[in-house]
Short mmCIF file of C-alpha atoms in Angstrom, two decimals:
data_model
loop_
_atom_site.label_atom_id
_atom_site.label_comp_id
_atom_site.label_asym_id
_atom_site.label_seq_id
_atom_site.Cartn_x
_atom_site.Cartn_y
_atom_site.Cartn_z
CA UNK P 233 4.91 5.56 -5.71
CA UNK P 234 1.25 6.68 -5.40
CA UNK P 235 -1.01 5.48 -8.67
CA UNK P 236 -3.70 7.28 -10.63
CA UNK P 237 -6.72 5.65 -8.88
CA UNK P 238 -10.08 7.09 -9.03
CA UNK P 239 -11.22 4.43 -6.52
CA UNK P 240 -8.94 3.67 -3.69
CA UNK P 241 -5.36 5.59 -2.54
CA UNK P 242 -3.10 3.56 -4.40
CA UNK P 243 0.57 3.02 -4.25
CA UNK P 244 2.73 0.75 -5.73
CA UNK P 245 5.37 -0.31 -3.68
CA UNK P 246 8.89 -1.90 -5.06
CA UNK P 247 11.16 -3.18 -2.66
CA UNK P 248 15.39 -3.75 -3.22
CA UNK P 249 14.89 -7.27 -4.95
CA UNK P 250 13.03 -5.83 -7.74
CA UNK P 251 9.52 -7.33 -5.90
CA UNK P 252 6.84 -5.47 -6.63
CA UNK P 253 3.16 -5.22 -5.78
CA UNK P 254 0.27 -2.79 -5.02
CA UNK P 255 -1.29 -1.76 -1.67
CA UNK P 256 -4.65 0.48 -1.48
CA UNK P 257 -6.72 2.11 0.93
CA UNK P 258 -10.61 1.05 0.91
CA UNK P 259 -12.41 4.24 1.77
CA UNK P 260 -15.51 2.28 2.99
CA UNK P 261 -13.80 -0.17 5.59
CA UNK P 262 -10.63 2.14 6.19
CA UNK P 263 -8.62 -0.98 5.57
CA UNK P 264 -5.58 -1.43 3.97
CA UNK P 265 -5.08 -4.13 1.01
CA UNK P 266 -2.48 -5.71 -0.96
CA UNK P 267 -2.04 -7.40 -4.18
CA UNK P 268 -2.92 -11.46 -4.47
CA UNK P 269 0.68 -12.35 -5.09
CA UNK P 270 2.30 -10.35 -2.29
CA UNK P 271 4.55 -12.85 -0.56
CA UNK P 272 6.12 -10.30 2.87
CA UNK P 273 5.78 -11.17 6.43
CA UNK P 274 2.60 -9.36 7.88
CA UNK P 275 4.93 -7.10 10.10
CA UNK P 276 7.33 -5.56 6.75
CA UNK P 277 3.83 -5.01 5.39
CA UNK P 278 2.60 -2.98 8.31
CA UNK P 279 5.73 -1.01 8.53
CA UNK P 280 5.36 -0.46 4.58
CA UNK P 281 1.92 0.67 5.57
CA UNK P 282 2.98 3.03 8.64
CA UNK P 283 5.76 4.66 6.82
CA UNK P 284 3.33 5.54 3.70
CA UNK P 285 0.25 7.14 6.42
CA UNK P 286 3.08 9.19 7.93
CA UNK P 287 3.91 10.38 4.73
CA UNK P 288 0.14 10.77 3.70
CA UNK P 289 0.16 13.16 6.92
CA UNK P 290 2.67 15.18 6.14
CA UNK P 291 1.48 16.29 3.19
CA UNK P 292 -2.02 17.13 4.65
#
């Protein structure tokens, strides 16, 4: 779900087990980020990540 963010592309992501957490895009470094508490394996993450930049693409 993207979020109203007048600073980064935001999205909130929440995943079958009812865990939830926020990812954003930093415009300056082009780097993705996720919450503090965000407890996935670095390769789910990505894959979060992929699927939403496809997305973002699509819509462009």
């Amino acid at each position: 779900m993207k979020i109203q963010d007048d600073f980064h592309l935001t999205y909130a992501v929440i995943l079958e087990d009812c865990h939830s957490f926020c990812i954003w895009l930093d415009d300056k470094t082009s780097k993705w980020y996720s919450s503090k508490f965000t407890n996935l394996d670095p390769s789910v993450l990505d894959q979060i990540i992929n699927r939403l930049g496809v997305q973002e693409e699509a819509l462009a």
